[in-house]
Each structure stands twice: as C-alpha cells, then as structure tokens.
C-alpha cells in the first residue's frame, strides 16, 4: 500500500460525537486531525431524520455540549432543525470545515502493525492513514426494514422514516405506517393532518407520557444569555432531574409504577374509545422499551381518518399491506418507522485489528468493549457511542463528552510515554463486561420485552446499566493497568534501522 503521511487522528462521522471530538481536539491544541463524513452535510442522526415533527425528548440545555453552550434555544425540547443548526454552528465557530471531508465514506480500516497506523480505504478512492481512528458513527444510523414478503411488488412509494422522501406529497394520500416507536409517534400526527387516510400498524404498544414542552420567552432567553450561572444551573437541574430516574431503570423497576399510572391516565385523558385505549396499553414494564413523550400522538388516533391495526403483518401487496386476519389495507405510500440496526452499527464497514482479526469476528456473539470505547486487539481505535453507552434516562451527549475526555486522556498518555500504540488489555475488557452483564440482570431492560436494546442473543449490548455519572467517573482514569502501551517512537525507529 502506498505510503501516506498519517493524521494523528481520523474521526469517522460528523454527528454529535464526531463534532464534539473535533472541538475538544482543537481546544487541546491538536490540529492534525481529519473528519470524514459519508453524507454531504454534518449532523448525523439529526441530519438523517428529517421527518415531519422530528424533535428530541431531552431538554435543549442538556442535549448540547457543555463546552459549546447556546443561550437562545427556542424551546424546552429542541426540534430536529434547531439541533442541526446548532451542530452546523459548532462547525463554523470552531473552524472545523478545513478538517472536514464530506461525501467520503469509510469502507475498510486495517491496522498496520509494522508502523502502528490505521490504513483507511474510502468509497471515493483516497487511502488515508491515522495514528488514532475514532469511530463516531453512533448506533442509530442504519435503517432497519423488515423483509416482508411482497415488498418488491408494492406499486406505491415506500421509504424509511430516517430517509424521508420529501418529494412525495402526502396530501390526500392513503398512507400505511409500520411501527409505533419514538419516530412514528412524532410524525403520525403530522401525516394524519394531510393524508386522506392513515393506517398505523402496531406490533406492541409503547408507553407514552406527556411532553412538558414550551417555548422560551424573550426574557428567559435574555437571562440565560446574560447570566451564565443561570444557564449552568438549568443544565444541572435538567441533568439531576433525569438522573433521579435511573434507579427505576437500572435496579428497582417497581419504582416506575407511578410513571405507569401517569401514562395510563394520559391515555385516558386523550383516547375516548375504551377498546382503542386497551390496544394502546402496554403489557410490559415502563422503561423496558424506550419511554416516549408526546401530547399529540393519542389525540391523532381519535381522528376518523386514522386507523390503528394491531393484527400482525402477513405480507405487502402491490396496493397495500395484508394482515394475518386476511384483510388487505390499501395504501399508496408505505412508511417504515421500524428503527435501526442498533446492535450491528457498522454494517458493511470492515475493520481489521492486530493479526488481521475483523471487528465482525471479534463481535460474532455480540458487541463488547471496555467502557464502550476500546476493544482488545484493536489498538489505537476508539468508539464513541459504542456498546453499552446509550441511556434510557438521560442525555447521551453527557456520555459522549465523557468518552471524548477519555480519548484525550489516552492521547496525552501516549504522548507522555512517547508510544505509538495503545490497546485495552483483554483481561480488563473481559472483567468489565462480566461486571456489566451482572448489573444488567437487575435492569428493567431484561424484564421480558422485545426492543432494539437487545442483540440477537437477547443480551443488552446498547445501554449503560448504571448511573451516568458512574460511567463518567470510570472514564476519568487512564492507566497502564487498563491499557497496554507498546513501542515507543524511538524504539520503532531503531527496529526499522536494524531491519
Ligand atoms: P424503534 O423504537 O426501534 O421502533 C420500531 C417500531 O417498529 C416498533 O414499534 C417495532 O415494534 C416496529 N417494528 C419493527 N419491526 C417490525 C415488524 N417486523 N413488524 C411490525 N412492526 C415492527 O425505532 P424508532 O422509532 O425509529 O426509534 C429508534 C430510537 O431512535 C428510539 O428508541 C430513540 O432512542 C431514537 N429516537 C429518539 C427520538 C428522540 O426524541 N430523542 C426520536 C426518534 C427516535 P415492536 O415495539 O413490537 O418491536
């Protein structure tokens, strides 16, 4: 392979994780880094998910970088477009454009042991080299479309919620929506506003709580802009009030009984028809799947042009969806709100570590890393938003910041020791995962529901089974007990001379 001068860091993906990593590198005085991004815009999941009504269910002042505060969020819960603008503004403010290669997707990454660099092959041709590779692609970026029979014969338009086809005018159309997760409950009311008919296919109902959303008034924005302490206090308040929910998710699911009662009375207030309400009431514990927040989902199901179908889908026909009771539900647009391949996030991308081992092989029975960040046999590789770093109760940006801080600490350690490679010790990773799986047994996520949190073996490979501050504390410490630091720069030069 041709010799390419390595970047100190190459970041894959320009969403929250990649942009945050880049800002922190810059702030730490590191300029030799590159971000490659497969799309032609930054924003990650907040670029991909442009469906009508897309918004976040974590408050704006918490769902943003602590090191890039924004005083003028327009509302308590940010909309997709406002988050996308925020991420764009981060790129401008930290002059990241010069580090960005847009429209470049990673195909293969291979660790070259002789020189301790990653060699990256991209889909646009150029081969890149990186001392450190940071995979910052997140977990929710590969749309999952179930393989229904007959799908290829469907005569109308079909698309996934994360690939919304804005060219299709839904006005007056018959629309079938498959799935009732976080995405579907946000866009179904908007679709119902314009479509002549909406048929919503529900496999299992989600728990839905009210969303206490409101816009910020001019006075509030003024105060948040001019009194930084107030902004910090608001962020801390949001953080603490969300973190207080952790025990119900991670240790004592029975604590959530009050939330279940609130969700039931929310449905009672908003759904007139008793049998419809029963169909919308989950049998599993609240929190086992993602808890959803919405004020307009239930009311839209009362509309005469919206039908909830709970019979299972048998096949897709040329003109709609057939359910197992034999009914064909006609539709000229089919929208899949069926989620993502969260436990197989890297898809076609091939990553080869030491001795040519592939990440797919290392993870053949499920994703495992230490702190979600580092994988044994894959030196100089860090994953942001990796295995078991998602949260069911708080802001994932908090977790990403902890991970970014850990990567910077590793880079500092490498510099201090003048080494070219850092690799998590296999026994440390194994012990970490044994403990993690033990904690996981007590969580609500293993109380019997089906969710994207679980991999094909039923193991929760996506969420952190503890307090988020507990995770952060663990990321603060980087030491040779956890990582093997191999070959100093001087020694490698000497070895090369001998060879
Ligand atoms: P999701 O939560 O995985 O929901 C997928 C839906 O599709 C579920 O209702 C699922 O039913 C259904 N489904 C899947 N396969 C099916 C099949 N073969 N037949 C029938 N139904 C099927 O996906 P999502 O709504 O896109 O949300 C994914 C995640 O993205 C969320 O959990 C959340 O973390 C994130 N998100 C966040 C926000 C936010 O506000 N922050 C907004 C949108 C998305 P079952 O429930 O029966 O499996």
Coordinates of C-alpha atoms and ligand atoms in Angstrom, one line a residue:
X1 CA 0.0 0.0 0.0
X2 CA 1.3 3.5 -0.9
X3 CA 2.9 5.5 2.0
X4 CA 0.6 8.2 3.2
X5 CA 1.6 10.6 6.0
X6 CA -0.7 9.7 8.9
X7 CA -3.0 12.2 10.5
X8 CA -2.7 12.0 14.3
X9 CA -6.5 11.4 14.5
X10 CA -9.1 10.5 11.8
X11 CA -12.7 10.7 13.0
X12 CA -15.4 8.8 11.2
X13 CA -18.7 10.6 11.2
X14 CA -19.7 14.2 11.7
X15 CA -22.6 14.0 14.1
X16 CA -22.7 15.0 17.7
X17 CA -19.9 12.5 18.6
X18 CA -17.5 13.4 15.8
X19 CA -18.0 17.2 16.0
X20 CA -17.6 17.1 19.8
X21 CA -14.4 15.1 19.4
X22 CA -13.0 17.6 16.9
X23 CA -13.8 20.6 19.1
X24 CA -12.1 19.0 22.0
X25 CA -9.0 18.1 20.0
X26 CA -8.8 21.7 18.8
X27 CA -9.2 23.1 22.3
X28 CA -6.4 20.7 23.4
X29 CA -4.2 22.3 20.7
X30 CA -4.3 19.3 18.3
X31 CA -4.6 20.4 14.7
X32 CA -3.6 17.3 12.9
X33 CA -7.0 15.6 12.5
X34 CA -9.5 14.9 9.8
X35 CA -13.2 14.1 10.0
X36 CA -14.6 12.0 7.2
X37 CA -18.4 12.0 6.7
X38 CA -20.3 9.9 4.2
X39 CA -23.0 12.5 3.7
X40 CA -22.7 15.9 2.2
X41 CA -23.7 17.7 5.4
X42 CA -22.8 17.3 9.1
X43 CA -25.4 16.5 11.7
X44 CA -25.5 12.7 11.9
X45 CA -28.9 11.4 13.1
X46 CA -30.2 14.9 13.2
X47 CA -29.5 15.3 9.5
X48 CA -30.8 11.8 8.6
X49 CA -34.1 12.1 10.5
X50 CA -35.8 15.0 8.8
X51 CA -39.3 13.6 9.1
X52 CA -42.2 16.0 10.0
X53 CA -42.4 16.6 13.7
X54 CA -38.9 15.3 14.4
X55 CA -37.7 16.6 17.8
X56 CA -35.7 15.5 20.8
X57 CA -37.1 14.2 24.1
X58 CA -34.2 15.5 26.2
X59 CA -34.2 19.2 27.1
X60 CA -32.2 21.5 24.8
X61 CA -29.9 22.9 27.5
X62 CA -28.9 19.4 28.3
X63 CA -28.9 18.0 24.8
X64 CA -26.0 20.1 23.8
X65 CA -22.3 20.3 24.5
X66 CA -21.4 21.7 28.0
X67 CA -18.4 23.3 26.2
X68 CA -20.5 25.0 23.5
X69 CA -23.5 26.4 25.4
X70 CA -26.3 28.0 23.5
X71 CA -28.4 30.5 25.4
X72 CA -31.1 31.0 22.8
X73 CA -32.7 27.6 22.4
X74 CA -36.2 28.4 21.2
X75 CA -37.9 25.8 23.3
X76 CA -37.5 23.4 26.2
X77 CA -37.3 20.3 23.8
X78 CA -35.3 21.1 20.7
X79 CA -36.6 20.4 17.2
X80 CA -34.6 18.5 14.6
X81 CA -33.9 21.6 12.6
X82 CA -32.7 23.6 15.6
X83 CA -30.3 20.8 16.6
X84 CA -29.0 20.5 13.1
X85 CA -28.4 24.3 13.0
X86 CA -26.6 24.0 16.4
X87 CA -24.2 21.4 15.1
X88 CA -23.6 23.5 12.0
X89 CA -22.8 26.5 14.2
X90 CA -20.4 24.4 16.2
X91 CA -18.5 23.6 12.9
X92 CA -18.4 27.3 12.0
X93 CA -17.4 28.5 15.4
X94 CA -14.5 26.1 15.8
X95 CA -13.5 26.4 12.2
X96 CA -13.8 22.7 11.6
X97 CA -14.6 23.0 7.8
X98 CA -10.9 22.7 7.0
X99 CA -10.8 19.4 8.8
X100 CA -13.9 18.0 7.2
X101 CA -14.1 15.7 4.2
X102 CA -17.8 15.5 3.2
X103 CA -19.1 12.8 0.9
X104 CA -16.4 10.4 1.9
X105 CA -17.5 7.1 3.5
X106 CA -15.2 4.6 5.2
X107 CA -15.1 1.2 3.5
X108 CA -12.2 -0.6 5.2
X109 CA -9.8 0.2 8.0
X110 CA -6.8 -2.0 8.7
X111 CA -4.3 -1.6 11.5
X112 CA -0.8 -1.7 10.1
X113 CA 1.2 -3.3 12.9
X114 CA 4.6 -2.5 11.4
X115 CA 4.1 1.2 11.7
X116 CA 1.2 1.3 14.2
X117 CA -1.1 3.2 12.0
X118 CA -4.6 2.7 10.7
X119 CA -4.9 2.5 6.9
X120 CA -8.3 3.6 5.7
X121 CA -9.9 2.9 2.4
X122 CA -12.8 5.2 1.5
X123 CA -15.5 4.8 -1.1
X124 CA -14.3 7.8 -3.0
X125 CA -10.8 6.4 -3.5
X126 CA -8.2 8.0 -1.3
X127 CA -6.4 5.9 1.2
X128 CA -5.9 7.7 4.5
X129 CA -3.6 6.9 7.4
X130 CA -4.3 7.6 11.0
X131 CA -2.4 7.0 14.2
X132 CA -5.7 7.0 16.0
X133 CA -9.0 6.2 14.5
X134 CA -12.2 7.3 16.2
X135 CA -15.4 5.7 15.1
X136 CA -18.0 8.3 15.8
X137 CA -20.9 6.9 13.8
X138 CA -23.4 6.3 16.6
X139 CA -25.7 3.3 16.8
X140 CA -28.9 4.6 15.2
X141 CA -27.8 5.2 11.6
X142 CA -28.5 2.0 9.6
X143 CA -32.2 1.9 8.9
X144 CA -33.8 -1.5 9.5
X145 CA -36.5 -2.5 7.1
X146 CA -38.1 -5.9 7.9
X147 CA -38.0 -8.4 5.0
X148 CA -41.8 -8.6 4.4
X149 CA -42.7 -10.8 1.5
X150 CA -44.1 -8.9 -1.4
X151 CA -42.3 -5.7 -0.7
X152 CA -40.7 -5.6 -4.1
X153 CA -44.1 -5.7 -5.7
X154 CA -45.5 -2.7 -3.9
X155 CA -46.7 -0.2 -6.6
X156 CA -46.7 2.9 -4.4
X157 CA -43.9 4.8 -2.8
X158 CA -42.1 3.3 0.2
X159 CA -39.4 4.8 2.4
X160 CA -37.9 4.6 5.9
X161 CA -38.5 7.4 8.4
X162 CA -34.8 8.1 8.5
X163 CA -34.8 8.5 4.7
X164 CA -37.9 10.6 4.4
X165 CA -38.8 11.3 0.8
X166 CA -39.8 14.9 0.9
X167 CA -40.5 14.8 -2.9
X168 CA -43.7 12.8 -2.1
X169 CA -46.7 15.0 -1.4
X170 CA -48.8 13.1 1.2
X171 CA -51.8 15.4 0.7
X172 CA -54.8 13.3 0.1
X173 CA -52.8 10.0 0.0
X174 CA -53.6 6.7 1.7
X175 CA -50.6 6.1 3.9
X176 CA -49.6 3.0 5.8
X177 CA -47.2 3.5 8.7
X178 CA -45.4 0.4 10.1
X179 CA -44.1 0.8 13.7
X180 CA -45.1 2.8 16.8
X181 CA -41.7 3.7 18.3
X182 CA -40.2 7.1 19.0
X183 CA -40.1 8.2 15.3
X184 CA -43.6 7.0 14.4
X185 CA -45.3 8.8 17.3
X186 CA -43.7 12.1 16.2
X187 CA -44.7 12.0 12.5
X188 CA -48.0 10.1 12.5
X189 CA -50.0 13.2 13.8
X190 CA -48.4 15.3 11.0
X191 CA -49.1 12.8 8.3
X192 CA -52.7 12.5 9.6
X193 CA -53.1 16.3 9.1
X194 CA -52.7 15.9 5.3
X195 CA -53.3 12.3 4.3
X196 CA -56.8 11.2 3.4
X197 CA -56.3 8.1 5.4
X198 CA -53.6 6.7 7.7
X199 CA -53.3 3.0 8.7
X200 CA -50.9 2.6 11.6
X201 CA -49.5 -0.9 12.2
X202 CA -48.7 -1.5 15.8
X203 CA -46.9 -4.7 16.9
X204 CA -46.5 -3.9 20.6
X205 CA -47.7 -0.6 22.1
X206 CA -45.2 1.8 23.7
X207 CA -45.6 3.6 27.0
X208 CA -46.3 7.3 26.3
X209 CA -46.0 10.1 28.8
X210 CA -47.0 13.8 28.4
X211 CA -44.3 16.1 26.9
X212 CA -44.0 19.2 29.0
X213 CA -42.7 21.3 26.2
X214 CA -42.9 25.1 25.9
X215 CA -41.1 27.9 24.0
X216 CA -38.7 30.1 25.9
X217 CA -39.8 33.7 26.1
X218 CA -37.6 36.7 25.1
X219 CA -37.0 37.5 28.8
X220 CA -35.9 33.9 29.6
X221 CA -33.5 33.9 26.7
X222 CA -32.1 37.2 27.7
X223 CA -31.5 36.0 31.3
X224 CA -29.9 32.7 30.0
X225 CA -27.6 34.7 27.7
X226 CA -26.5 37.3 30.2
X227 CA -26.4 35.2 33.4
X228 CA -24.2 32.2 32.6
X229 CA -24.7 30.8 36.1
X230 CA -28.4 30.6 35.4
X231 CA -27.7 28.6 32.2
X232 CA -25.4 26.2 34.1
X233 CA -28.0 25.9 36.9
X234 CA -30.7 25.0 34.4
X235 CA -28.4 22.4 32.7
X236 CA -27.6 20.9 36.2
X237 CA -31.2 20.8 37.1
X238 CA -32.2 19.0 33.9
X239 CA -29.3 16.6 34.5
X240 CA -30.2 15.8 38.1
X241 CA -33.9 15.5 37.5
X242 CA -33.2 13.0 34.7
X243 CA -30.6 11.1 36.7
X244 CA -33.0 10.7 39.6
X245 CA -35.0 8.4 37.3
X246 CA -32.0 6.0 36.9
X247 CA -32.8 3.7 39.8
X248 CA -36.2 2.7 38.3
X249 CA -34.3 1.6 35.1
X250 CA -31.2 0.1 36.5
X251 CA -32.1 -1.5 39.8
X252 CA -35.7 -1.2 41.0
X253 CA -38.2 -1.4 38.1
X254 CA -41.1 -1.4 40.6
X255 CA -40.2 2.2 41.3
X256 CA -41.7 3.1 37.9
X257 CA -45.2 2.1 38.9
X258 CA -46.1 5.8 39.4
X259 CA -44.9 6.5 35.8
X260 CA -47.1 3.7 34.5
X261 CA -50.1 5.3 36.3
X262 CA -49.3 8.7 34.8
X263 CA -49.0 7.1 31.4
X264 CA -52.4 5.3 31.8
X265 CA -54.1 8.5 32.9
X266 CA -52.5 10.3 30.0
X267 CA -54.1 7.8 27.6
X268 CA -57.4 8.0 29.5
X269 CA -57.5 11.8 29.1
X270 CA -56.6 11.6 25.4
X271 CA -58.2 8.5 24.0
X272 CA -62.0 8.4 24.0
X273 CA -62.6 4.9 22.8
X274 CA -62.1 2.3 25.6
X275 CA -61.2 -0.6 23.3
X276 CA -58.7 1.6 21.4
X277 CA -57.2 2.6 24.8
X278 CA -56.8 -1.1 25.7
X279 CA -55.0 -1.7 22.5
X280 CA -52.6 1.1 23.3
X281 CA -51.8 -0.1 26.8
X282 CA -48.5 -2.0 27.0
X283 CA -48.2 -5.3 28.9
X284 CA -44.5 -4.8 29.6
X285 CA -42.9 -2.6 32.3
X286 CA -42.4 1.0 31.5
X287 CA -38.8 1.6 30.5
X288 CA -38.3 -1.9 29.2
X289 CA -38.6 -0.2 25.7
X290 CA -37.8 3.4 25.2
X291 CA -40.3 5.6 27.1
X292 CA -42.0 8.0 24.7
X293 CA -43.2 11.6 25.3
X294 CA -46.0 13.0 23.2
X295 CA -49.0 15.2 23.5
X296 CA -50.4 14.8 20.0
X297 CA -49.9 11.0 19.3
X298 CA -53.0 9.7 21.2
X299 CA -55.3 12.5 20.0
X300 CA -54.4 11.8 16.4
X301 CA -55.6 8.2 16.9
X302 CA -59.1 9.6 17.7
X303 CA -59.3 11.0 14.2
X304 CA -61.7 9.5 11.7
X305 CA -59.0 9.2 9.0
X306 CA -56.6 7.3 11.3
X307 CA -56.9 3.5 11.9
X308 CA -54.8 1.6 14.4
X309 CA -54.2 -2.0 13.2
X310 CA -52.9 -4.5 15.8
X311 CA -53.2 -7.6 13.6
X312 CA -49.8 -8.8 12.6
X313 CA -48.5 -8.1 9.1
X314 CA -48.5 -11.1 6.8
X315 CA -47.2 -9.5 3.6
X316 CA -47.0 -6.4 1.5
X317 CA -49.2 -6.5 -1.6
X318 CA -49.0 -4.3 -4.7
X319 CA -51.6 -2.0 -3.3
X320 CA -51.1 -2.1 0.5
X321 CA -50.5 -4.3 3.5
X322 CA -52.1 -7.7 4.2
X323 CA -52.5 -8.7 7.8
X324 CA -52.7 -12.2 9.2
X325 CA -56.5 -11.9 9.5
X326 CA -56.6 -11.8 5.7
X327 CA -57.6 -8.1 5.4
X328 CA -55.8 -6.0 2.8
X329 CA -55.2 -2.4 4.0
X330 CA -54.9 -0.3 0.9
X331 CA -52.1 2.3 0.7
X332 CA -50.3 4.3 -1.9
X333 CA -47.5 5.3 0.4
X334 CA -45.7 3.0 2.8
X335 CA -43.6 4.4 5.6
X336 CA -41.3 2.2 7.7
X337 CA -40.8 3.5 11.2
X338 CA -39.1 0.3 12.1
X339 CA -35.9 1.5 13.7
X340 CA -32.3 0.8 13.2
X341 CA -29.7 -2.0 13.3
X342 CA -28.5 -0.7 16.6
X343 CA -26.6 -3.8 17.7
X344 CA -24.8 -4.1 14.3
X345 CA -23.9 -0.5 13.7
X346 CA -21.0 -0.8 11.4
X347 CA -22.8 -2.8 8.6
X348 CA -20.6 -3.2 5.6
X349 CA -17.6 -1.3 7.0
X350 CA -14.8 -3.7 7.7
X351 CA -12.3 -3.0 10.5
X352 CA -9.3 -5.3 10.9
X353 CA -7.2 -5.1 14.0
X354 CA -4.0 -6.8 15.1
X355 CA -3.2 -10.0 13.3
X356 CA -5.9 -9.2 10.7
X357 CA -8.8 -10.0 13.1
X358 CA -12.0 -8.3 11.9
X359 CA -14.3 -6.5 14.3
X360 CA -17.2 -8.5 12.9
X361 CA -15.4 -11.7 14.0
X362 CA -14.4 -10.2 17.4
X363 CA -18.1 -9.4 17.9
X364 CA -19.5 -12.6 16.4
X365 CA -21.5 -13.2 19.6
X366 CA -22.3 -9.6 20.3
X367 CA -20.6 -6.2 20.7
X368 CA -18.3 -5.8 23.6
X369 CA -15.8 -3.2 24.5
X370 CA -14.4 -1.6 27.6
X371 CA -16.5 1.4 28.6
X372 CA -17.9 1.1 25.1
X373 CA -14.7 2.8 23.9
X374 CA -11.9 0.4 23.4
X375 CA -11.7 -3.2 22.0
X376 CA -8.9 -5.6 22.7
X377 CA -6.8 -6.5 19.6
X378 CA -7.8 -3.2 18.0
X379 CA -5.0 -0.8 19.1
X380 CA -5.4 3.0 18.6
X381 CA -9.1 2.6 18.0
X382 CA -11.8 4.4 20.0
X383 CA -15.5 4.1 19.5
X384 CA -17.8 7.0 20.5
X385 CA -21.4 5.9 21.3
X386 CA -20.1 2.3 21.3
X387 CA -21.5 -0.8 23.0
X388 CA -23.4 -0.2 26.3
X389 CA -23.0 3.6 26.3
X390 CA -26.6 4.5 25.5
X391 CA -29.0 5.7 28.1
X392 CA -32.7 5.1 28.8
X393 CA -33.0 8.0 31.2
X394 CA -30.7 10.9 30.4
X395 CA -28.8 12.8 27.7
X396 CA -26.5 10.7 25.5
X397 CA -24.4 13.9 25.0
X398 CA -23.3 13.6 28.6
X399 CA -22.0 10.1 27.8
X400 CA -20.3 11.3 24.6
X401 CA -18.5 14.1 26.5
X402 CA -17.2 11.5 29.0
X403 CA -15.9 9.3 26.1
X404 CA -14.3 12.3 24.3
X405 CA -12.5 13.2 27.5
X406 CA -11.2 9.6 27.9
X407 CA -9.8 9.6 24.3
X408 CA -8.0 12.9 25.0
X409 CA -6.5 11.4 28.2
X410 CA -5.3 8.3 26.2
X411 CA -3.7 10.6 23.7
X412 CA -2.0 12.6 26.4
X413 CA -0.7 9.3 28.0
X414 CA 0.7 8.2 24.6
X415 CA 2.5 11.5 24.2
X416 CA 3.8 11.4 27.8
X417 CA 5.2 7.9 27.3
X418 CA 6.2 8.6 23.7
X419 CA 4.4 5.5 22.5
X420 CA 2.8 4.8 19.2
X421 CA 0.1 2.3 20.2
X422 CA -2.4 1.9 23.0
X423 CA -4.6 -1.1 23.4
X424 CA -7.0 -2.1 26.1
X425 CA -6.0 -5.2 27.9
X426 CA -8.1 -8.2 27.0
X427 CA -8.5 -9.3 30.6
X428 CA -9.6 -5.8 31.7
X429 CA -12.2 -5.7 28.9
X430 CA -13.5 -9.2 29.9
X431 CA -13.7 -8.3 33.6
X432 CA -15.5 -5.1 32.7
X433 CA -18.1 -7.0 30.6
X434 CA -18.6 -9.7 33.2
X435 CA -19.5 -7.0 35.8
X436 CA -21.6 -5.1 33.3
X437 CA -23.7 -8.2 32.4
X438 CA -24.2 -8.9 36.1
X439 CA -25.5 -5.3 36.7
X440 CA -27.7 -5.7 33.6
X441 CA -29.6 -8.6 35.1
X442 CA -31.2 -6.2 37.6
X443 CA -32.4 -3.7 34.9
X444 CA -35.8 -3.1 33.5
X445 CA -34.5 -3.8 30.0
X446 CA -34.3 -7.5 30.7
X447 CA -37.9 -7.9 32.1
X448 CA -39.2 -9.6 29.0
X449 CA -40.0 -7.1 26.2
X450 CA -38.5 -7.1 22.7
X451 CA -36.5 -3.9 22.0
X452 CA -33.7 -2.6 19.9
X453 CA -31.6 -2.5 23.1
X454 CA -31.1 -6.3 22.8
X455 CA -28.9 -8.2 20.4
X456 CA -29.9 -11.4 18.6
X457 CA -28.8 -13.4 21.7
X458 CA -31.1 -11.3 23.9
X459 CA -28.1 -9.5 25.5
X460 CA -28.4 -5.8 26.1
X461 CA -25.4 -4.5 24.1
X462 CA -26.5 -0.9 23.9
X463 CA -27.3 0.7 27.2
X464 CA -25.3 1.5 30.3
X465 CA -26.7 -0.3 33.3
X466 CA -25.7 2.3 35.9
X467 CA -25.8 6.0 36.8
X468 CA -24.4 8.2 34.0
X469 CA -22.1 9.9 36.5
X470 CA -20.8 6.5 37.5
X471 CA -19.9 5.9 33.9
X472 CA -18.2 9.3 33.7
X473 CA -16.1 8.7 36.8
X474 CA -14.8 5.5 35.2
X475 CA -13.7 7.3 32.1
X476 CA -11.6 9.8 34.1
X477 CA -8.8 7.3 34.9
X478 CA -6.5 6.2 32.1
X479 CA -3.6 4.0 33.2
X480 CA -1.2 1.2 32.1
X481 CA -3.3 -1.1 34.3
X482 CA -6.1 -0.8 31.7
X483 CA -4.1 -0.2 28.6
X484 CA -1.0 -1.8 27.0
X485 CA 1.2 0.9 25.7
X486 CA 3.5 -0.6 23.1
X487 CA 6.7 0.5 21.3
X488 CA 8.0 4.0 21.8
X489 CA 8.6 6.1 18.8
X490 CA 12.4 5.9 19.4
X491 CA 12.4 2.1 19.7
X492 CA 10.4 1.7 16.5
X493 CA 12.9 3.9 14.6
X494 CA 15.8 1.7 16.0
X495 CA 13.9 -1.5 15.0
X496 CA 13.4 -0.2 11.5
X497 CA 17.2 0.7 11.2
X498 CA 18.1 -2.9 12.3
X499 CA 15.6 -4.3 9.8
Ligands
LIG1 P1 -37.9 1.8 17.3 O1 -38.1 2.5 18.6 O2 -37.0 0.6 17.2 O3 -39.3 1.4 16.8 C1 -39.5 0.5 15.8 C2 -41.0 0.2 15.7 O4 -41.2 -0.7 14.6 C3 -41.6 -0.6 16.9 O5 -42.8 -0.2 17.1 C4 -41.5 -2.0 16.4 O6 -42.4 -2.9 17.1 C5 -41.9 -1.9 15.0 N1 -41.4 -3.0 14.2 C6 -40.1 -3.3 13.9 N2 -40.1 -4.4 13.2 C7 -41.4 -4.7 12.9 C8 -42.0 -5.8 12.1 N3 -41.3 -6.7 11.5 N4 -43.4 -5.8 12.1 C9 -44.1 -4.8 12.7 N5 -43.5 -3.8 13.4 C10 -42.2 -3.8 13.5 O7 -37.4 2.8 16.1 P2 -37.6 4.4 16.1 O8 -39.0 4.8 16.4 O9 -37.0 4.8 14.8 O10 -36.7 4.9 17.3 C11 -35.4 4.3 17.5 C12 -34.7 5.1 18.5 O11 -34.3 6.3 18.0 C13 -35.5 5.5 19.7 O12 -35.8 4.5 20.6 C14 -34.7 6.6 20.3 O13 -33.7 6.2 21.0 C15 -34.3 7.3 19.0 N6 -35.2 8.4 18.7 C16 -35.2 9.4 19.6 C17 -36.0 10.4 19.4 C18 -36.0 11.5 20.5 O14 -36.9 12.2 20.7 N7 -34.8 11.7 21.1 C19 -36.9 10.5 18.4 C20 -36.9 9.4 17.4 C21 -36.0 8.4 17.6 P3 -42.1 -3.5 18.5 O15 -42.2 -2.5 19.5 O16 -43.1 -4.6 18.6 O17 -40.7 -4.1 18.4

